[in-house]
PDB file of C-alpha atoms and ligand atoms in Angstrom:
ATOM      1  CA  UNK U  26       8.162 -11.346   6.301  1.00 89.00           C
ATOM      2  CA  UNK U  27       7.247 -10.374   2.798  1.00 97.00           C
ATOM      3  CA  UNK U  28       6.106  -7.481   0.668  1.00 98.00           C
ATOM      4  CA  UNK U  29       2.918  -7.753  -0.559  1.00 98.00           C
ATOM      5  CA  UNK U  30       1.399  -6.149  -3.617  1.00 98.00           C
ATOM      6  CA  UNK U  31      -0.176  -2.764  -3.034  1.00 98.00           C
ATOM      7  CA  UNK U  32      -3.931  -2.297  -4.628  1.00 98.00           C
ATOM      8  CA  UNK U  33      -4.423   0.808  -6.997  1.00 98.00           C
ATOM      9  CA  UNK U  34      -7.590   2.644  -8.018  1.00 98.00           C
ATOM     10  CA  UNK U  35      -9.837   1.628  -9.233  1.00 98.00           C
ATOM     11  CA  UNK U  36      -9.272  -1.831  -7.885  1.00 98.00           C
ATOM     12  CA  UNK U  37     -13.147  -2.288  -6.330  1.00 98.00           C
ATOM     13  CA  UNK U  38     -11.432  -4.146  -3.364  1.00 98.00           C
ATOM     14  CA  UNK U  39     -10.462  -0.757  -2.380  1.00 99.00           C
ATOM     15  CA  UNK U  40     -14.298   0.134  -1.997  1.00 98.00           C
ATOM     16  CA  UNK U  41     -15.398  -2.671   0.790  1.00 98.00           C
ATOM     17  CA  UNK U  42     -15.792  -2.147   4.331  1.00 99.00           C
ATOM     18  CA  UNK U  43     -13.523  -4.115   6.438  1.00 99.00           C
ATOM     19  CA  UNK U  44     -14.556  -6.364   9.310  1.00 99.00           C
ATOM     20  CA  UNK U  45     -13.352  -6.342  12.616  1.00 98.00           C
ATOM     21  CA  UNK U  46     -10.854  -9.019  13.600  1.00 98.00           C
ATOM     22  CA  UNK U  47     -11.506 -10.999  16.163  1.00 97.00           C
ATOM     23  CA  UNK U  48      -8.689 -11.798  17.735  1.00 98.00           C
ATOM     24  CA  UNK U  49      -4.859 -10.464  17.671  1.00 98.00           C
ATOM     25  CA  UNK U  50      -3.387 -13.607  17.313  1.00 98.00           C
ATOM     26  CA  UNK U  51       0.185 -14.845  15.708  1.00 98.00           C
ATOM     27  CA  UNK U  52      -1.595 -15.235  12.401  1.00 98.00           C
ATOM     28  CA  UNK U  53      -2.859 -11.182  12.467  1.00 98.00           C
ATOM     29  CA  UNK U  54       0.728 -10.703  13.903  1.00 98.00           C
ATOM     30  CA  UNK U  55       2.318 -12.087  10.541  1.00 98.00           C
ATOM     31  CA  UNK U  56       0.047 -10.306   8.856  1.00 98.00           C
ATOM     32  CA  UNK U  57       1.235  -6.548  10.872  1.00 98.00           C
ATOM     33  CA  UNK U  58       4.444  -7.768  10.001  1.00 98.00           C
ATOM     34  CA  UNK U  59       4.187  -8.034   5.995  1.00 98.00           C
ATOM     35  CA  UNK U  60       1.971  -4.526   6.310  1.00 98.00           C
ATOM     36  CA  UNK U  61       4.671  -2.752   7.632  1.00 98.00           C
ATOM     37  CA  UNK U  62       7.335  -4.064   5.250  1.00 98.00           C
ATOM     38  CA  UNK U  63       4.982  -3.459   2.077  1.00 98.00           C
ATOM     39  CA  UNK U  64       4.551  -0.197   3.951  1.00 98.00           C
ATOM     40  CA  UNK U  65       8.460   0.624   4.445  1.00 97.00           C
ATOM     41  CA  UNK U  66       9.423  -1.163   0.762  1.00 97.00           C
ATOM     42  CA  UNK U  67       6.674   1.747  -0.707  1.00 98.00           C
ATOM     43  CA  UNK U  68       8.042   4.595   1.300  1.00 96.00           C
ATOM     44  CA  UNK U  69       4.784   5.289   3.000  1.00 98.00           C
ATOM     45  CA  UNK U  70       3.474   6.503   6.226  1.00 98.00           C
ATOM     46  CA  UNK U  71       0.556   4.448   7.085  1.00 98.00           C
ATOM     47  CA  UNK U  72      -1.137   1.415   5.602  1.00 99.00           C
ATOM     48  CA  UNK U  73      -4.390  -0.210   5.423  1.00 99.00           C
ATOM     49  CA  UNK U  74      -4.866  -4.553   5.280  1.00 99.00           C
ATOM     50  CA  UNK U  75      -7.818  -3.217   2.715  1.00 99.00           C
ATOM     51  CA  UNK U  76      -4.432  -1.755   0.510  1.00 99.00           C
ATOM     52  CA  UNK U  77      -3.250  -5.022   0.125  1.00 99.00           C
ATOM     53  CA  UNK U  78      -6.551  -6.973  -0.438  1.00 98.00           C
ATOM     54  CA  UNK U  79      -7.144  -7.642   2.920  1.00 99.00           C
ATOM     55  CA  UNK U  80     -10.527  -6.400   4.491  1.00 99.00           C
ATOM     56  CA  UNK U  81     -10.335  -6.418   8.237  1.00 99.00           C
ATOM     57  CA  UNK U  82      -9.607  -3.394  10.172  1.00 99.00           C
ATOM     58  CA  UNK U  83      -5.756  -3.583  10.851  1.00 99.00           C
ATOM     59  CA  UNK U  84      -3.769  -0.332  10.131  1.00 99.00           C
ATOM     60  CA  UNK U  85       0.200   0.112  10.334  1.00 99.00           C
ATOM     61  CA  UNK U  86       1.976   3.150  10.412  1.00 98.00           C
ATOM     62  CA  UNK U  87       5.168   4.907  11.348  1.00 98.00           C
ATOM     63  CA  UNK U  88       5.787   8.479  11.260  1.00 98.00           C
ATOM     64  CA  UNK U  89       9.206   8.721  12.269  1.00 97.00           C
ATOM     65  CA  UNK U  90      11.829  11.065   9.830  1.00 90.00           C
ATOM     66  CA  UNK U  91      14.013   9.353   7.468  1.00 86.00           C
ATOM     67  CA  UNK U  92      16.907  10.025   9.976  1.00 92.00           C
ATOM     68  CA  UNK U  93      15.052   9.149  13.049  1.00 95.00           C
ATOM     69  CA  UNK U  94      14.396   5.554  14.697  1.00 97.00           C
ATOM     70  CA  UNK U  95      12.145   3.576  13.136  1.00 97.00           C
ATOM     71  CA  UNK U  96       8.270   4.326  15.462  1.00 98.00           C
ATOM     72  CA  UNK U  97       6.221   1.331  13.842  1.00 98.00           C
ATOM     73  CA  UNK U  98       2.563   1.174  15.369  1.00 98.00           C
ATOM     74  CA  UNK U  99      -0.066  -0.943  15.005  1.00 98.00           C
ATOM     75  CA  UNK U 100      -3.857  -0.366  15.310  1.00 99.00           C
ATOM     76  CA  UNK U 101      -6.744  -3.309  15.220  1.00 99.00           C
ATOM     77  CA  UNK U 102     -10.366  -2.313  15.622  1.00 99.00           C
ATOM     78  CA  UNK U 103      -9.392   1.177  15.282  1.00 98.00           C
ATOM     79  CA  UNK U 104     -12.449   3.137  16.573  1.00 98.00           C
ATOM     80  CA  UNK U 105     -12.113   7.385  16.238  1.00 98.00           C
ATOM     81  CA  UNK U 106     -14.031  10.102  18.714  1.00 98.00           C
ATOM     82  CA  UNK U 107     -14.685  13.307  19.925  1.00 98.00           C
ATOM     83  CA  UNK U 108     -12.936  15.015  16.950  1.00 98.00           C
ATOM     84  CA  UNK U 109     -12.054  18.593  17.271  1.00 98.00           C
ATOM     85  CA  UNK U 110     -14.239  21.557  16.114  1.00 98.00           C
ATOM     86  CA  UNK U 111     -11.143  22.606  13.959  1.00 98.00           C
ATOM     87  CA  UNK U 112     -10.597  21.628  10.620  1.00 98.00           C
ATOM     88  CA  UNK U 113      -7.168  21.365   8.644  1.00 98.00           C
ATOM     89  CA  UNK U 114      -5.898  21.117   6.144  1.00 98.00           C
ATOM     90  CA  UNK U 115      -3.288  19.102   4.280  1.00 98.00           C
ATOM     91  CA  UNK U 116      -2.021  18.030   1.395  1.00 98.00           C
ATOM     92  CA  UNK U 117      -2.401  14.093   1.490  1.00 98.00           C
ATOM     93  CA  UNK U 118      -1.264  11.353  -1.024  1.00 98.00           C
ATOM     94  CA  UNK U 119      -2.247   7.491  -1.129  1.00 98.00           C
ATOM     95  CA  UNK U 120       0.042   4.270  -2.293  1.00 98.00           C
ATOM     96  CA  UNK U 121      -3.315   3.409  -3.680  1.00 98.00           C
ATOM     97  CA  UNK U 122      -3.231   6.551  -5.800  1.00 98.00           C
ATOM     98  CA  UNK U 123       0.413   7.178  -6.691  1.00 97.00           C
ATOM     99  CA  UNK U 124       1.602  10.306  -7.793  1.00 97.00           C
ATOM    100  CA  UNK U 125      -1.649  12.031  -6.802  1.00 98.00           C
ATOM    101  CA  UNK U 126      -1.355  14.697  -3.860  1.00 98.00           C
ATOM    102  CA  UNK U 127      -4.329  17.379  -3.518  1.00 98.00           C
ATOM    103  CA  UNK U 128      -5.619  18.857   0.084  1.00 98.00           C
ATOM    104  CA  UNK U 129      -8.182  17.533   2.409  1.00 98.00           C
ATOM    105  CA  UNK U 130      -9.798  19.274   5.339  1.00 98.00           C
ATOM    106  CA  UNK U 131      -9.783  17.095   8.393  1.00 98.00           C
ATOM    107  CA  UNK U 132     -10.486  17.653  12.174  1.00 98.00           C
ATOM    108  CA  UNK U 133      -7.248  18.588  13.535  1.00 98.00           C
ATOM    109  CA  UNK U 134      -7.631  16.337  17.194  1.00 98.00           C
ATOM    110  CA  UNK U 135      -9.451  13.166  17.232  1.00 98.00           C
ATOM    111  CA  UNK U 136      -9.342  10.453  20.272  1.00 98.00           C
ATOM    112  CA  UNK U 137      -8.917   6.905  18.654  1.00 98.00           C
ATOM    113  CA  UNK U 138      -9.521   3.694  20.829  1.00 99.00           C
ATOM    114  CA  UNK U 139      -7.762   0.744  19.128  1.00 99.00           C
ATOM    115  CA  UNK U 140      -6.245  -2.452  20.319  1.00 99.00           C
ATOM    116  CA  UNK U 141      -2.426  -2.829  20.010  1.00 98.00           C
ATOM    117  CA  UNK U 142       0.237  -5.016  18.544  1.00 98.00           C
ATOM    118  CA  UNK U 143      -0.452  -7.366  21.711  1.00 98.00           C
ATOM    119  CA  UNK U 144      -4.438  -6.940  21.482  1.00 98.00           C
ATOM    120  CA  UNK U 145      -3.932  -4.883  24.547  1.00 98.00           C
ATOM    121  CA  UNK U 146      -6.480  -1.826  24.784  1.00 98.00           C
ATOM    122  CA  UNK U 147      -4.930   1.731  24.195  1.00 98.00           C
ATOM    123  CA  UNK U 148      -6.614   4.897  24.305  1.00 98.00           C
ATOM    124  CA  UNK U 149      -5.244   8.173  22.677  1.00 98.00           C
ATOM    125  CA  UNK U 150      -5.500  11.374  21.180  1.00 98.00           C
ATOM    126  CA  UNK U 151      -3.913  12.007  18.074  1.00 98.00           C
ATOM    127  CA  UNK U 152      -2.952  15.803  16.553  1.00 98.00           C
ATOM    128  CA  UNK U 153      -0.550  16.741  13.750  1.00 97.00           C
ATOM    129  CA  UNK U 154       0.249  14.093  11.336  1.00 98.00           C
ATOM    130  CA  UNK U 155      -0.591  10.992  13.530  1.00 98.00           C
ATOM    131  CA  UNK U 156      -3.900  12.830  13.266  1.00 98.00           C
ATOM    132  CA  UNK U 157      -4.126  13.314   9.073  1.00 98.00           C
ATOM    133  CA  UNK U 158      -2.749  10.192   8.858  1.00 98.00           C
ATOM    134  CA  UNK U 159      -5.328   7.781  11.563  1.00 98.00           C
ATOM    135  CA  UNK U 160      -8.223   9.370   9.620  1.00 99.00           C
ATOM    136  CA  UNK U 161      -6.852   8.765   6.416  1.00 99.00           C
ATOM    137  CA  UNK U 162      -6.473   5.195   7.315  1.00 99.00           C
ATOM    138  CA  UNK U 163      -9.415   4.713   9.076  1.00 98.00           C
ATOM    139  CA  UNK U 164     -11.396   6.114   5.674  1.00 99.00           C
ATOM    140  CA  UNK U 165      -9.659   2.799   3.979  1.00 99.00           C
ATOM    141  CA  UNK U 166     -11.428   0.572   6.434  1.00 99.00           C
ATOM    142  CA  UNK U 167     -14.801   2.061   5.340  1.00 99.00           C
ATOM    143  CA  UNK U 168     -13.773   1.954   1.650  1.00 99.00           C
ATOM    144  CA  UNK U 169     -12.966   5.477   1.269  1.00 99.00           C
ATOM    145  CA  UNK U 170     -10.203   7.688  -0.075  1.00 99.00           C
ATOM    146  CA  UNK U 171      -8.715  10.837  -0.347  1.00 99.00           C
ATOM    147  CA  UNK U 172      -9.533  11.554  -3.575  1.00 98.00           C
ATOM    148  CA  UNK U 173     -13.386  11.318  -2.709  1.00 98.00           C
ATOM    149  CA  UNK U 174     -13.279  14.306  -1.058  1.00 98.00           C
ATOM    150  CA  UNK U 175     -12.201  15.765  -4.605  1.00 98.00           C
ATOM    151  CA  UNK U 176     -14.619  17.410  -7.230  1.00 98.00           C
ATOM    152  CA  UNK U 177     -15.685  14.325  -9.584  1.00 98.00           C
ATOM    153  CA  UNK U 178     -13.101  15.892 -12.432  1.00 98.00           C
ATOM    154  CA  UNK U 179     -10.422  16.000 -10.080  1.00 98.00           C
ATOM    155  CA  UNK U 180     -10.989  12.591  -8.891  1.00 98.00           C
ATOM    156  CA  UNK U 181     -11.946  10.937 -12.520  1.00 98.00           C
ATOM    157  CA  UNK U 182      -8.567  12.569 -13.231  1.00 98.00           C
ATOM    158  CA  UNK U 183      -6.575  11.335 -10.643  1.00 98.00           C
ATOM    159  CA  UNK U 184      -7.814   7.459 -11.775  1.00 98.00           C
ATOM    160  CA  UNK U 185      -7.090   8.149 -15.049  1.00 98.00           C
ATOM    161  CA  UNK U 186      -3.784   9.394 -14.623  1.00 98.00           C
ATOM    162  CA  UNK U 187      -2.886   6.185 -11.601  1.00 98.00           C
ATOM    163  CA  UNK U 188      -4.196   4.291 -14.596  1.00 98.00           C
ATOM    164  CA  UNK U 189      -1.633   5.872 -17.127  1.00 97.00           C
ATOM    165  CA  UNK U 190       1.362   5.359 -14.240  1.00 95.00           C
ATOM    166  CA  UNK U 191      -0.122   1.572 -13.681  1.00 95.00           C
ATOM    167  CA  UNK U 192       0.100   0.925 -17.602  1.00 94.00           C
ATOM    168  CA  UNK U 193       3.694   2.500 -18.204  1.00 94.00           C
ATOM    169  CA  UNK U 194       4.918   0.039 -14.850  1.00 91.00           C
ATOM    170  CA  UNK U 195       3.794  -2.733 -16.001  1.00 90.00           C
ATOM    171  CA  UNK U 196       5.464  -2.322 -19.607  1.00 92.00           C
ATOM    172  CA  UNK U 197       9.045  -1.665 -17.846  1.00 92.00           C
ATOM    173  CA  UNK U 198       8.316  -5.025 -15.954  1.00 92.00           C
ATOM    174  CA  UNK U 199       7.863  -7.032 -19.255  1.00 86.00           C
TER     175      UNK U 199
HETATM  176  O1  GNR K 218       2.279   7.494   2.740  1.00 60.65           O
HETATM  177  C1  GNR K 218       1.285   8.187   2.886  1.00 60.65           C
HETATM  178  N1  GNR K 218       1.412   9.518   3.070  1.00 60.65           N
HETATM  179  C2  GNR K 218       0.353  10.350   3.416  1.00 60.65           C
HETATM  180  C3  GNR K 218       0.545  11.716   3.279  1.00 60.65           C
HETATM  181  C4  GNR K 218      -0.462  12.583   3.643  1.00 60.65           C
HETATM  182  C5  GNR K 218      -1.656  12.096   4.134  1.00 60.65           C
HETATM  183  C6  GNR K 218      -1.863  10.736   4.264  1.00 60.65           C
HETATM  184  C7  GNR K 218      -0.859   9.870   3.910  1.00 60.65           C
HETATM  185  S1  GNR K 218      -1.107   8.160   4.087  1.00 60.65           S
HETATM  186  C8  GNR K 218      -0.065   7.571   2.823  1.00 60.65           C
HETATM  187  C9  GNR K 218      -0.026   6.061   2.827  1.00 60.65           C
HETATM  188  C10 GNR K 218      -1.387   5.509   2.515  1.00 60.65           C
HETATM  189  O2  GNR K 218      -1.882   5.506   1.419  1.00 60.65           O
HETATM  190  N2  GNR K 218      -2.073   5.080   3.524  1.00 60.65           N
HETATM  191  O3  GNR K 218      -3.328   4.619   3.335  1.00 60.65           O
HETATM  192 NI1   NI K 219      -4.079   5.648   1.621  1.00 60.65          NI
END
């Protein structure tokens, strides 16, 4: 297992579609694996392969508390349906925006059709979190994020200020 490096804005990887795997094999497996670490290692919720230069459509997540078991899920070929008429909304934040957090309006119930960690077929609906979060992720695949749904101020801001953040890291590390 390994943690891999986590793409910021405005990294243009971030802004490709993904492709759809083609099989959930030991080598996709690996790569679930290393999401979820990367995932766990940056304190986040969910993850996109597109967040750590990867572009097929695999997302990770786990929702669980910080004093609750560990829930990891996995979700190939994620594809999202029937959404609910009711929007809500929530403050989100991205590991490929860091320190950014401003509120989106999402459907509140969506059905998402997905194949699993064992390339099994699963069919659910998702409401709450899992919800925000699937949609969030599932934005990644198609090259969009949170902060699109922002004025173009607030979201030339929020690059500019990941930027700043970026900058100040990488000085510590040298
Ligand atoms: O860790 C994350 N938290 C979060 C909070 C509110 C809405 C969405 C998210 S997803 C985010 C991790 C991430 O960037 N996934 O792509
Ligand atoms: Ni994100």
């Amino acid at each position: 297992m390994a943690v891999l490096e986590i793409r910021t804005v405005p990294d243009p990887v971030l802004k490709e579609v993904s492709q759809p795997v083609d099989q959930v094999d030991d080598d996709l497996r690996q790569l679930m694996d290393d999401m979820l670490q990367t995932m766990y290692a940056a304190d986040g919720i969910g993850l996109a392969a597109i967040q750590v230069g990867v572009a097929k459509r695999v997302i990770v997540m786990d929702l669980a508390g910080p004093d609750e078991e560990a829930q990891p899920r996995y979700f190939v070929n994620p594809v999202l349906s029937d959404p609910s008429d009711t929007l809500k909304p929530y403050e989100e934040g991205c590991l490929s925006v860091p320190t950014v957090y401003d509120e989106v309006e999402r459907p509140d119930r969506i059905r998402i059709r997905y194949l699993d960690y064992d390339g099994n077929p699963q069919d659910e609906i998702a409401e709450g979190m899992f919800a925000v979060c699937i949609q969030h992720e599932m934005d990644h695949l198609e090259g969009v994020l949170f902060i699109d749904y922002l004025s173009r101020l607030k979201r030339q801001r929020a690059v500019q200020k990941v930027k700043k953040v970026e900058k100040s890291k990488d000085r510590d590390a040298a």
